[in-house]
Coordinates of C-alpha atoms in Angstrom, one line a residue:
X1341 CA -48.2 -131.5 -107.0
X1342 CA -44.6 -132.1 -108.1
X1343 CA -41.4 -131.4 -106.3
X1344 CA -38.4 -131.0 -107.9
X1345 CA -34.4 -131.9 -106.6
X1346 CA -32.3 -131.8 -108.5
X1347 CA -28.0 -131.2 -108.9
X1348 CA -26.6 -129.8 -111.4
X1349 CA -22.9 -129.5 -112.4
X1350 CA -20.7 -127.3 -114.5
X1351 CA -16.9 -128.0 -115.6
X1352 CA -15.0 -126.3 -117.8
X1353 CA -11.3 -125.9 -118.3
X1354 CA -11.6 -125.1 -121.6
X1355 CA -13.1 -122.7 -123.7
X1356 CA -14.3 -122.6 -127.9
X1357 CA -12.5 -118.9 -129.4
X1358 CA -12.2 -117.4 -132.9
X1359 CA -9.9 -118.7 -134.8
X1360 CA -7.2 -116.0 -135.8
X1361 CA -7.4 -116.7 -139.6
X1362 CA -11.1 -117.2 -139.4
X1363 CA -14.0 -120.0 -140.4
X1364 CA -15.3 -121.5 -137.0
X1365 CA -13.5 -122.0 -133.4
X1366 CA -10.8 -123.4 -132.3
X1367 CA -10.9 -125.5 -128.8
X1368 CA -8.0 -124.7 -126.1
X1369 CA -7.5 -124.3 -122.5
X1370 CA -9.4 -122.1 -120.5
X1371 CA -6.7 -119.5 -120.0
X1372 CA -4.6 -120.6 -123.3
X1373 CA -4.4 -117.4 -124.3
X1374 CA -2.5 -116.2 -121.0
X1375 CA 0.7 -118.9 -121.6
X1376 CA 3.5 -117.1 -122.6
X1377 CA 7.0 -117.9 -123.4
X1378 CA 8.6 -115.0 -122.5
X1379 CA 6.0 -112.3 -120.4
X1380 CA 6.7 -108.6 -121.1
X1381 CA 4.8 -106.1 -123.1
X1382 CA 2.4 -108.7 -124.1
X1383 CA 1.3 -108.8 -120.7
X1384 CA 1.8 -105.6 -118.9
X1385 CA 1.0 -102.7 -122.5
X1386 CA 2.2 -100.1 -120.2
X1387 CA 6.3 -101.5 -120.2
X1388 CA 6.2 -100.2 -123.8
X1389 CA 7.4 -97.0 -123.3
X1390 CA 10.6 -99.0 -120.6
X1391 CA 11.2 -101.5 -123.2
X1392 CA 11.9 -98.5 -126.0
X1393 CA 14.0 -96.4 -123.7
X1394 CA 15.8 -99.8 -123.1
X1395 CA 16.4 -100.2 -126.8
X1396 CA 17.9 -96.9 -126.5
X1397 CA 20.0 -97.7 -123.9
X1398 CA 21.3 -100.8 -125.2
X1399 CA 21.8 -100.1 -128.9
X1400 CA 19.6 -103.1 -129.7
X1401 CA 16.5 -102.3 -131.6
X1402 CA 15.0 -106.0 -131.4
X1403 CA 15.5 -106.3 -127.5
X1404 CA 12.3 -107.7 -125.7
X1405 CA 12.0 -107.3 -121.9
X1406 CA 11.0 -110.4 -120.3
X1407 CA 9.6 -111.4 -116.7
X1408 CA 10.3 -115.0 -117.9
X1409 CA 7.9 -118.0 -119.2
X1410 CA 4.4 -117.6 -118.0
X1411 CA 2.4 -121.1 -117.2
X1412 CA -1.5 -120.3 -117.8
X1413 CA -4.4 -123.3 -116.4
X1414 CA -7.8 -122.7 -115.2
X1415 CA -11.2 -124.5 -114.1
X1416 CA -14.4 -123.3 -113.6
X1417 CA -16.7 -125.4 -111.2
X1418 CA -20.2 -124.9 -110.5
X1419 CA -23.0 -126.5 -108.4
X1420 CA -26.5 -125.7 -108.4
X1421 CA -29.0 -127.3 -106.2
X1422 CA -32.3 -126.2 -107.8
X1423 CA -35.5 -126.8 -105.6
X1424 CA -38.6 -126.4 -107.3
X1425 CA -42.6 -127.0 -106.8
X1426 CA -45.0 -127.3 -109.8
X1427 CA -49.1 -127.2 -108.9
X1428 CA -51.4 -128.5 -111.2
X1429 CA -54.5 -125.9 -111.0
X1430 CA -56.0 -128.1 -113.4
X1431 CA -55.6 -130.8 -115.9
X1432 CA -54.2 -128.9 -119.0
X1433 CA -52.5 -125.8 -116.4
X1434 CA -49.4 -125.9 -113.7
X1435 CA -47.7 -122.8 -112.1
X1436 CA -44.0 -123.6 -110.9
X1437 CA -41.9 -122.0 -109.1
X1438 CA -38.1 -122.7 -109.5
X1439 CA -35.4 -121.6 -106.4
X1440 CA -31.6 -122.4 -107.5
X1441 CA -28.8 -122.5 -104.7
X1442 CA -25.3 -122.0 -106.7
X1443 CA -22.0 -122.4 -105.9
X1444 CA -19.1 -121.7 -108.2
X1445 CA -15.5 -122.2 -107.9
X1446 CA -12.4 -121.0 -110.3
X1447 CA -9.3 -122.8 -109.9
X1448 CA -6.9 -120.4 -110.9
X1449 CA -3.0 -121.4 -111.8
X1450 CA -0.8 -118.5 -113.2
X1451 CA 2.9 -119.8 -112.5
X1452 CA 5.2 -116.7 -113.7
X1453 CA 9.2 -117.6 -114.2
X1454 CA 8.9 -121.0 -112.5
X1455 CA 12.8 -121.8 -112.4
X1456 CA 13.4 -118.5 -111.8
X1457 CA 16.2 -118.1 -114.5
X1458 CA 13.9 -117.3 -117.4
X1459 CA 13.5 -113.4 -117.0
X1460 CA 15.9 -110.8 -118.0
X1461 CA 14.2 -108.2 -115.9
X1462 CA 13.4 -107.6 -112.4
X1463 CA 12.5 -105.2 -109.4
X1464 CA 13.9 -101.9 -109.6
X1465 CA 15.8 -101.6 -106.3
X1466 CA 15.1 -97.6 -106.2
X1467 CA 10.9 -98.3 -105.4
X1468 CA 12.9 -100.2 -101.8
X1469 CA 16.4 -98.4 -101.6
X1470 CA 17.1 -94.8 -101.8
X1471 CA 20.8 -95.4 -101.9
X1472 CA 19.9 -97.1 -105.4
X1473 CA 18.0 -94.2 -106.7
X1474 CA 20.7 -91.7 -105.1
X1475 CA 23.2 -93.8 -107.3
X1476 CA 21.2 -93.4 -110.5
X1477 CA 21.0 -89.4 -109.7
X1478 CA 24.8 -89.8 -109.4
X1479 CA 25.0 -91.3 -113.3
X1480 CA 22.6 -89.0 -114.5
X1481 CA 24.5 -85.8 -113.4
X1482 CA 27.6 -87.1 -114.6
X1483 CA 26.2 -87.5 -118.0
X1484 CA 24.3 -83.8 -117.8
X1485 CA 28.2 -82.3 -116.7
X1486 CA 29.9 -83.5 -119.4
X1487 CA 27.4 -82.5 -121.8
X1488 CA 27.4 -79.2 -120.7
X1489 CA 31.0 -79.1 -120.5
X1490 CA 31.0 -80.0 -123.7
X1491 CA 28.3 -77.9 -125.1
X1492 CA 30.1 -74.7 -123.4
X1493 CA 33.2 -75.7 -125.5
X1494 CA 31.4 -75.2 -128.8
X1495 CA 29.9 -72.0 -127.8
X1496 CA 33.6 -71.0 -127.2
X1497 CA 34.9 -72.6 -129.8
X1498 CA 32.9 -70.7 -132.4
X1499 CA 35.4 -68.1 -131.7
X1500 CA 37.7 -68.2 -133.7
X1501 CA 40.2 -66.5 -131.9
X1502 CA 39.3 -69.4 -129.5
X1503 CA 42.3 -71.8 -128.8
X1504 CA 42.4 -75.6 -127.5
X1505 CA 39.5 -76.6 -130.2
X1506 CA 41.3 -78.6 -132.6
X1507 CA 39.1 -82.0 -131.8
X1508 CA 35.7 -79.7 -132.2
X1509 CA 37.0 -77.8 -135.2
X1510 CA 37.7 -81.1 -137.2
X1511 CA 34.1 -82.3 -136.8
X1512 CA 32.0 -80.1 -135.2
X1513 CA 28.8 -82.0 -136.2
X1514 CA 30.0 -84.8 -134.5
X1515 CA 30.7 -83.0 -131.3
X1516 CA 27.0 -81.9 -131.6
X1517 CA 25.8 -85.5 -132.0
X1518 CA 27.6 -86.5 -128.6
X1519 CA 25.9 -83.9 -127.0
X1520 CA 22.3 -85.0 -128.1
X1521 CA 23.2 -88.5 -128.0
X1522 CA 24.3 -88.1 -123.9
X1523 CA 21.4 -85.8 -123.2
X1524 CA 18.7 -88.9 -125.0
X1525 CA 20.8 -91.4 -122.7
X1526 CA 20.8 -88.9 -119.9
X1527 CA 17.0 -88.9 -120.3
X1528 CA 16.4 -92.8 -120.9
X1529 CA 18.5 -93.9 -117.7
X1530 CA 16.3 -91.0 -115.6
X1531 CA 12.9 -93.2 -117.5
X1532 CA 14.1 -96.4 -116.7
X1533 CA 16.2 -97.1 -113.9
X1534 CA 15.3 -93.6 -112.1
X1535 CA 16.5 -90.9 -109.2
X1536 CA 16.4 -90.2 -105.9
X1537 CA 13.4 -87.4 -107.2
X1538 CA 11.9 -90.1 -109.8
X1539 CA 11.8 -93.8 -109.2
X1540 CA 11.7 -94.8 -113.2
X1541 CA 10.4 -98.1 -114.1
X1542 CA 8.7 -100.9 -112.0
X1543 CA 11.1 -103.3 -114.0
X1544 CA 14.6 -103.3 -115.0
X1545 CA 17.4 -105.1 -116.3
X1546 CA 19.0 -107.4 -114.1
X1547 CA 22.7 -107.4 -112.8
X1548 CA 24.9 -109.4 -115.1
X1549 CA 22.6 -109.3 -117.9
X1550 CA 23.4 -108.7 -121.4
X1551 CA 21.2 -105.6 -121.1
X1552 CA 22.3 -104.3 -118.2
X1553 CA 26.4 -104.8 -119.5
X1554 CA 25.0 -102.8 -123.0
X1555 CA 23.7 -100.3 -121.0
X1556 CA 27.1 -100.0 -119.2
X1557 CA 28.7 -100.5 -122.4
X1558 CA 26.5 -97.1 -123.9
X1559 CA 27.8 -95.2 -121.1
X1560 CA 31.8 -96.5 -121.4
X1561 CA 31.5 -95.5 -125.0
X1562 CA 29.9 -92.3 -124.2
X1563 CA 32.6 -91.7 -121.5
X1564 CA 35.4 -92.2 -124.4
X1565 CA 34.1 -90.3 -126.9
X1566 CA 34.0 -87.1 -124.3
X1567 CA 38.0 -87.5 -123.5
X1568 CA 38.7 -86.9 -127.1
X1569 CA 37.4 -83.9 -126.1
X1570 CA 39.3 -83.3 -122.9
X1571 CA 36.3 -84.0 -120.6
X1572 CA 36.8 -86.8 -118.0
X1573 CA 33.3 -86.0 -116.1
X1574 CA 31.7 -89.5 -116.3
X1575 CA 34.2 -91.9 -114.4
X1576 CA 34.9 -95.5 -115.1
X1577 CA 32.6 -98.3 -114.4
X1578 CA 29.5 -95.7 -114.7
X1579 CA 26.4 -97.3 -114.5
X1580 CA 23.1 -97.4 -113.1
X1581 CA 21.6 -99.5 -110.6
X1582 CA 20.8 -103.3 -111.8
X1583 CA 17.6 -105.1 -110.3
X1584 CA 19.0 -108.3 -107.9
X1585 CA 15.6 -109.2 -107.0
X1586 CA 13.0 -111.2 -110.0
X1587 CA 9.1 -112.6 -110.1
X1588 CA 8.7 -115.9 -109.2
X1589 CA 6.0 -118.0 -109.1
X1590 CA 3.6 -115.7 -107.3
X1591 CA 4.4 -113.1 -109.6
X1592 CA 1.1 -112.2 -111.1
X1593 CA -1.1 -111.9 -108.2
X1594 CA 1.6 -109.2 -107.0
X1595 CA 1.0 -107.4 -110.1
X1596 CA -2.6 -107.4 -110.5
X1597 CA -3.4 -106.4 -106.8
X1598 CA -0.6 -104.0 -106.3
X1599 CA -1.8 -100.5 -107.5
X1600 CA 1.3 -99.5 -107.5
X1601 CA 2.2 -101.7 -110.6
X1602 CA -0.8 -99.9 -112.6
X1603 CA -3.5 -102.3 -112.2
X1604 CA -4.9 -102.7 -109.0
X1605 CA -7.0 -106.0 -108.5
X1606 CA -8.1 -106.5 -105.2
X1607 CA -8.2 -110.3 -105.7
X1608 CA -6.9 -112.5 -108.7
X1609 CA -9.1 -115.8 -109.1
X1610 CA -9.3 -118.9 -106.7
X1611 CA -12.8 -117.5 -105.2
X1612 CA -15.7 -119.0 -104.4
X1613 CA -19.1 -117.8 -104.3
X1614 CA -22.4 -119.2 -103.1
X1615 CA -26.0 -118.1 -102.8
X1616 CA -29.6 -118.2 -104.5
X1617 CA -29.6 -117.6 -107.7
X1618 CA -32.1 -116.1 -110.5
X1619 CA -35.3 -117.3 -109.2
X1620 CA -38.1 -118.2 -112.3
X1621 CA -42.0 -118.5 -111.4
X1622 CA -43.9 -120.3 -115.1
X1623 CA -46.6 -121.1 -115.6
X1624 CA -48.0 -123.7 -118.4
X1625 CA -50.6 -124.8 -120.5
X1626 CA -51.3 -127.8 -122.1
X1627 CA -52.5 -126.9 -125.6
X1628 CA -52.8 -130.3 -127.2
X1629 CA -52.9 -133.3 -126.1
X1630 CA -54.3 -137.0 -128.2
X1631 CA -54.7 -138.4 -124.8
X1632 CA -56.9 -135.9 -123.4
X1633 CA -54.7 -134.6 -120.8
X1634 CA -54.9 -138.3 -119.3
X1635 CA -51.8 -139.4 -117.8
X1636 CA -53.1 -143.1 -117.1
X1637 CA -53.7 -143.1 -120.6
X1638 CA -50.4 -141.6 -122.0
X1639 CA -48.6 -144.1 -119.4
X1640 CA -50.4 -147.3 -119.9
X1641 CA -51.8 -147.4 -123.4
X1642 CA -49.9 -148.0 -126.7
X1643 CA -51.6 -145.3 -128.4
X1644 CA -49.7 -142.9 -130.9
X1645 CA -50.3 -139.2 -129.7
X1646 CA -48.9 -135.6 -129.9
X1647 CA -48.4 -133.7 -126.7
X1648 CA -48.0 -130.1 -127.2
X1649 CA -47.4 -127.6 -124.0
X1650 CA -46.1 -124.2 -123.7
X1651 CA -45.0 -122.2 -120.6
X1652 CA -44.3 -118.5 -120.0
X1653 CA -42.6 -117.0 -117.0
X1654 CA -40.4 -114.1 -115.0
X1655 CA -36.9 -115.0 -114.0
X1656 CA -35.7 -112.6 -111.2
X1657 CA -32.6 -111.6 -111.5
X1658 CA -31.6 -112.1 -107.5
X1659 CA -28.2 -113.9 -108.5
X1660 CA -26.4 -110.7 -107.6
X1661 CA -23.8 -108.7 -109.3
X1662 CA -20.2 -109.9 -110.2
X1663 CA -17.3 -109.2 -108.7
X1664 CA -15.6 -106.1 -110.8
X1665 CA -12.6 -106.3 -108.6
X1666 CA -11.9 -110.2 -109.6
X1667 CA -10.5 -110.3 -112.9
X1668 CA -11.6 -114.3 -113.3
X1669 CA -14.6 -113.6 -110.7
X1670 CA -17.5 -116.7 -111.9
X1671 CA -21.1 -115.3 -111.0
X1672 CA -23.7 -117.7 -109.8
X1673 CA -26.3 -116.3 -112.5
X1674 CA -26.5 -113.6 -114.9
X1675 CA -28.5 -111.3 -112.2
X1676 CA -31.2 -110.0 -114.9
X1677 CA -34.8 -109.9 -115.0
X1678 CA -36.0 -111.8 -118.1
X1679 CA -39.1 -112.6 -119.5
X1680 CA -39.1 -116.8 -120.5
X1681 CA -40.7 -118.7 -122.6
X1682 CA -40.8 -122.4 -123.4
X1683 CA -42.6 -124.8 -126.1
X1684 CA -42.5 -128.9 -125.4
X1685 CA -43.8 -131.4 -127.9
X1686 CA -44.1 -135.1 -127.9
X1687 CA -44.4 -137.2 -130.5
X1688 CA -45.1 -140.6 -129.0
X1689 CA -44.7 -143.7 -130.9
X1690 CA -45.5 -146.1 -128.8
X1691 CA -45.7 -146.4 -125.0
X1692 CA -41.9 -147.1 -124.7
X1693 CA -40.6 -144.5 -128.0
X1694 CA -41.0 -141.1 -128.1
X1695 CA -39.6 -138.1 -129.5
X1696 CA -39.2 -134.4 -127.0
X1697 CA -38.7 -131.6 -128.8
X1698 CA -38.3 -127.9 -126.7
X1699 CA -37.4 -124.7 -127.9
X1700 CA -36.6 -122.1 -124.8
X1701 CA -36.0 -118.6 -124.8
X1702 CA -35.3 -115.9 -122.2
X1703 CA -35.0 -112.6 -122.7
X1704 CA -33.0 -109.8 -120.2
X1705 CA -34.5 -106.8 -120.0
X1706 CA -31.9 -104.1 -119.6
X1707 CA -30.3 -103.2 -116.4
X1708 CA -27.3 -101.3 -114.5
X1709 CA -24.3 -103.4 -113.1
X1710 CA -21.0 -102.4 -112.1
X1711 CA -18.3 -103.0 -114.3
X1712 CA -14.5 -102.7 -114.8
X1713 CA -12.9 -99.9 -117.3
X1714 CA -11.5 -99.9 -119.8
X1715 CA -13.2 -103.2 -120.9
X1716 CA -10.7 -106.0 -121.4
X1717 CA -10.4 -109.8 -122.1
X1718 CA -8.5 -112.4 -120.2
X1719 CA -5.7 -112.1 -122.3
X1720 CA -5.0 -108.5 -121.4
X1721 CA -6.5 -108.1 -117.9
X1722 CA -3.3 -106.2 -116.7
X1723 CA -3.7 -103.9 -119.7
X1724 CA -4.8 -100.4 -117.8
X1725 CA -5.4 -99.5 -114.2
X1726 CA -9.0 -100.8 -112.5
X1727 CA -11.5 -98.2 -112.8
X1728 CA -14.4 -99.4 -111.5
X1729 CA -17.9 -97.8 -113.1
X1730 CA -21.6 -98.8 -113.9
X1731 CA -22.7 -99.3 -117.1
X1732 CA -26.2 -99.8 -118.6
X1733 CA -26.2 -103.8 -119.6
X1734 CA -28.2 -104.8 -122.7
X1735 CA -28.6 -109.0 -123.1
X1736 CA -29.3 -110.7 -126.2
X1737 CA -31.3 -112.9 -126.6
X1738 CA -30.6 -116.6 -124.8
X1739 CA -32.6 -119.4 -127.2
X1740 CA -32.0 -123.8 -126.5
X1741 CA -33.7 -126.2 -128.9
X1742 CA -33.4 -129.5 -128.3
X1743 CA -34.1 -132.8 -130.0
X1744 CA -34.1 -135.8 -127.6
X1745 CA -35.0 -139.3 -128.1
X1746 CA -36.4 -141.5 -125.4
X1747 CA -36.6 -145.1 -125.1
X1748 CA -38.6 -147.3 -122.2
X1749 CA -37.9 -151.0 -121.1
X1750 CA -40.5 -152.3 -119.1
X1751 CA -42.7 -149.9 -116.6
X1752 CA -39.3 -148.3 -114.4
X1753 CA -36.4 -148.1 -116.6
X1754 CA -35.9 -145.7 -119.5
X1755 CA -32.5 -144.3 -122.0
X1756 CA -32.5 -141.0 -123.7
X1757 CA -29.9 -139.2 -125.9
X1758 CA -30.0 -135.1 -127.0
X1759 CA -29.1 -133.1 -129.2
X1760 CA -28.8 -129.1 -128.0
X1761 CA -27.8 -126.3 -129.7
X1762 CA -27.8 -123.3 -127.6
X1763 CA -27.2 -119.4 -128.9
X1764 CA -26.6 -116.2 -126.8
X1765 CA -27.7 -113.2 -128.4
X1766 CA -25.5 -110.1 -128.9
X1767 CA -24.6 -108.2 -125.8
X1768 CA -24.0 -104.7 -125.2
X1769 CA -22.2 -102.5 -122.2
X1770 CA -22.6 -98.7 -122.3
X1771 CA -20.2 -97.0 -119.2
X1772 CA -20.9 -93.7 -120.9
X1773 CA -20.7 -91.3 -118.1
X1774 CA -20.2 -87.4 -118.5
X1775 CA -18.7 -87.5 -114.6
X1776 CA -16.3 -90.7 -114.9
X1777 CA -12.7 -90.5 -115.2
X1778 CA -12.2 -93.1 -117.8
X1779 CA -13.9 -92.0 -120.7
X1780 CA -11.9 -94.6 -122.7
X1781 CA -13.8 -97.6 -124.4
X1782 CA -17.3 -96.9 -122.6
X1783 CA -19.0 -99.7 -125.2
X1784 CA -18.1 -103.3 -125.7
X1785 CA -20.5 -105.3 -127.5
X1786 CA -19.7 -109.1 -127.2
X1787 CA -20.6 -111.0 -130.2
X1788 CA -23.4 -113.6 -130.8
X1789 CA -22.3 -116.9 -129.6
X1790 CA -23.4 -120.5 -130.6
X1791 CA -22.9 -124.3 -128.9
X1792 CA -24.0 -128.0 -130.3
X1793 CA -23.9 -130.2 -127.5
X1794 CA -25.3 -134.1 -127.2
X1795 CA -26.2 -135.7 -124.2
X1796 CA -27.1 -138.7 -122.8
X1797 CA -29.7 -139.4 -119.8
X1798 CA -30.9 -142.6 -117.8
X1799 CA -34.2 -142.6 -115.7
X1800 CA -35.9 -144.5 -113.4
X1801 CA -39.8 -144.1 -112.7
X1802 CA -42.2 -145.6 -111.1
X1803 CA -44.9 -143.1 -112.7
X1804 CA -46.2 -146.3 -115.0
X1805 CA -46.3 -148.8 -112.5
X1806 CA -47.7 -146.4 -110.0
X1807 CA -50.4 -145.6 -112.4
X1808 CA -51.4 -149.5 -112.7
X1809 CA -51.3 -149.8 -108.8
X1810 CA -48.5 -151.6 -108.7
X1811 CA -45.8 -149.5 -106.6
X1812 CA -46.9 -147.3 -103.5
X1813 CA -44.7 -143.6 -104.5
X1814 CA -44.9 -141.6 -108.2
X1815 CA -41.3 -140.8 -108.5
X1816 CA -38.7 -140.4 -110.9
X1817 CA -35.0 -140.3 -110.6
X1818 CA -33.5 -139.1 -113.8
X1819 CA -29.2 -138.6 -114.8
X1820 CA -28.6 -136.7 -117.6
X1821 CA -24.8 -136.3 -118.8
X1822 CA -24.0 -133.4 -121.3
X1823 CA -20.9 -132.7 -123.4
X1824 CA -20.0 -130.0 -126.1
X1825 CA -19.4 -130.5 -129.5
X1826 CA -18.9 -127.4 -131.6
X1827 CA -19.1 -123.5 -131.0
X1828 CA -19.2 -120.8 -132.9
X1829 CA -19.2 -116.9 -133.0
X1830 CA -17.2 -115.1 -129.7
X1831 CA -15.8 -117.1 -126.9
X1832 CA -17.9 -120.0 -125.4
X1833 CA -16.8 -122.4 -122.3
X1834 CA -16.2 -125.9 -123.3
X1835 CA -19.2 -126.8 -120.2
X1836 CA -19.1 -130.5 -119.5
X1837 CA -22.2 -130.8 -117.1
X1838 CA -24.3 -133.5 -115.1
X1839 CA -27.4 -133.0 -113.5
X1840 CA -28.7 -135.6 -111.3
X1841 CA -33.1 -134.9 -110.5
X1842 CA -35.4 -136.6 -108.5
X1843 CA -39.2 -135.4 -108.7
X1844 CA -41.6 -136.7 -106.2
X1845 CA -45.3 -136.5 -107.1
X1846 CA -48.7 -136.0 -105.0
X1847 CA -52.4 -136.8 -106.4
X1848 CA -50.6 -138.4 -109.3
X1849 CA -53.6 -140.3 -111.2
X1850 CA -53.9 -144.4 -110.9
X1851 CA -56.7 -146.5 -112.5

């Protein structure tokens, strides 16, 4: 019998992504992709339509709205306790049973317009005031009377017994231009900044602005050109409400949980979550072995020999489901049933050299899980409203081989290194669903991913001594320390880990 202790700990802050121009992956922070210098339609798609009307408005065609510099960092931390208990039915055959307890952490850090200077947007007063939105209506109704006005005085003035229409007369295009021009202002302030009967956008220019002063600016203008034609309906200083009030810090958590902004999060990051985990039962076979499944022998002679064992098991997928409603939500396992599968050979040298190598492979079978639509990536999370659906998951493939050299000094102390190369297999999400709402992007398939990782491992073990009657407990403590090297493929966490195991065996053979 053989139990099993171990922890196990997962770091990241950074992640391995596509390069943009191709050939391989770059390496950047976790949430690198989320830094912006100025935050506006790059972070929140549906201010496109605000920031055109805004061009509009201003006479600039380049102008950007901007909630000011956005400060990205993440962690991910995660800590699994795995208990497990392997039985040796016989000599060449062991069933094990493997129980994980996980914990994960994301440290989450999305610092919007930290000085509070770098936005040229902010709240639009008419979603708290209704004088604000009465003011707009005021603006507005100005502009619609003097277009009218104005529109009545060409009708008349296409008589021509009509008198008084000298300015129209002389350019009567132009005169028809104002009037289109006032009603597509008319139209863009009621978009933007809104009325006591529509509350426009969620964001507007802010007082003393250069945007908000062109916006002013379009309306004086429009104001001159109409008392050329005798019309003084838009009075001086017309202009619509400014926002007084911009994000700060806290910024981005108001938009993603607020509904009311179009997304509709119900929590944004800095969770924790703790449980059991996907639960595997194996069971293995020794298939060859040059030391006749003798472990005195193996441990105590200087014997070359080939080891070769292979192990086959369930994994149930008791992890649990993630969170759909946590846009950077870190499950404690994948929550699939898979079907696993595991060769191990040793080449042994001597009794102090030997070589491990291990292929392993699981693979999901298909399931149902909840997911968030439209599908989106970290860098456009506040892209669409949360719609939450299920979707019939489809797992590639997971496959590990690793290459790991172990060295012995004396009967308790022992130094291993590893190479690991580790691929995830295509996955695919189908939300197709005749009753849902959000027909939009039902598939995402993410992309084949692969990591090269080396590691590096210490062990203590009283196994050989034990086996020579010369220690009282068969027991090994082993530290294994594991960083990545390369990825490849979609997006892949940088995961630093280190896994600390002690196993403690009964009816261990001695001489």
């Amino acid at each position: 019998m053989r139990y099993v202790l171990a922890g196990l700990w997962n770091d990241y802050d950074q992640v391995f992504s596509p390069n943009a121009s191709g050939g391989g992956s770059k390496r950047g922070p976790l949430f690198g992709a989320l830094s912006l210098e100025n935050a506006g339609v790059n972070l929140l798609p549906r201010l496109a339509e605000t920031q055109v009307q805004l061009r509009t408005l201003t006479g600039q065609s380049s102008y950007l709205m901007s909630l000011g510099r956005l400060e990205a960092a993440g962690e991910v931390r995660q800590s699994i306790a795995p208990l497990g208990i392997e039985y040796g039915v016989t000599r060449r055959v062991s069933l094990r049973v493997l129980v994980p307890y996980a914990e994960s952490r994301d440290v989450t850090q999305l610092l919007l317009n930290r000085v509070g200077s770098g936005a040229n947007v902010g709240l639009n007063p008419t979603y708290q005031s209704g004088s604000a939105g009465a003011d707009n209506a005021r603006v507005v109704n100005n502009l619609n009377q003097a277009r009218s006005e104005l529109s009545a005085e060409i009708t008349r003035c296409g008589n021509a017994m009509a008198t008084g229409c000298d300015a129209i007369r002389a350019n009567p295009a132009e005169a028809q231009a104002l009037v289109t021009r006032t009603q597509t202002v008319g139209s863009a302030v009621t978009a933007v900044y809104g009325t006591a009967a529509n509350s426009g956008s969620r964001f507007i220019p802010i007082s003393g602005s250069g945007a908000q002063t062109s916006v002013a600016q379009t309306i004086g203008t429009l104001r001159t050109d109409f008392a050329r034609y005798g019309i003084t309906s838009i009075p001086e200083q017309s202009a619509p409400a400014a926002a007084t009030t911009v994000l700060g810090p806290g910024g981005i958590p108001l938009l993603a949980s607020d509904s009311s902004y179009g997304v509709g999060y119900q929590r944004l990051g800095n969770t924790r979550r703790a449980g059991v985990g996907d639960i595997d039962l194996t069971a293995s076979v020794l298939l060859y072995d040059t030391f006749g499944a003798d472990q005195v022998k193996r441990l105590t002679t200087a014997t070359r020999g080939v080891r070769s064992q292979l192990t086959g098991g369930w994994r149930f997928g008791t992890a649990g489901a993630d969170r759909t409603e946590d846009a950077f939500d870190v499950p404690i396992g994948e929550g699939a049933n898979a079907v696993l599968l595991r060769s191990t050979t040793d080449l042994v040298w001597s009794r102090t050299m030997w070589l491990s190598a291990t292929i392993r492979a699981a693979k999901p079978l298909g399931d149902r899980i909840a997911v968030v639509l439209p599908y989106r990536t970290t860098a456009d999370f506040l892209s669409a409203p949360v719609t939450v659906d299920d979707a019939a998951r489809s797992l590639g493939m997971r496959t590990d081989i690793e290459l790991a050299p172990r060295f012995s000094f004396g009967d308790f102390f022992g130094v291993s290194g590893a190479y690991i190369m580790r691929r995830w297999g295509e996955d695919k999400y189908d939300a197709e669903n005749l009753n849902s709402s959000v027909p939009l992007m039902s598939e995402m398939t993410v992309p084949s991913r692969t990591m090269q990782a080396a590691a590096v491992g210490v062990t203590f073990s009283t196994l050989a001594s034990y086996a020579r009657r010369r220690s009282r407990f068969a027991a090994e403590v082993m530290y294994t320390h594991t960083v990545p090297i390369s990825a490849s493929g979609g997006v892949v966490p940088a995961v630093v880990s280190d896994r600390l195991e002690l196993r403690v065996y009964t009816g261990f053979p001695r001489r």
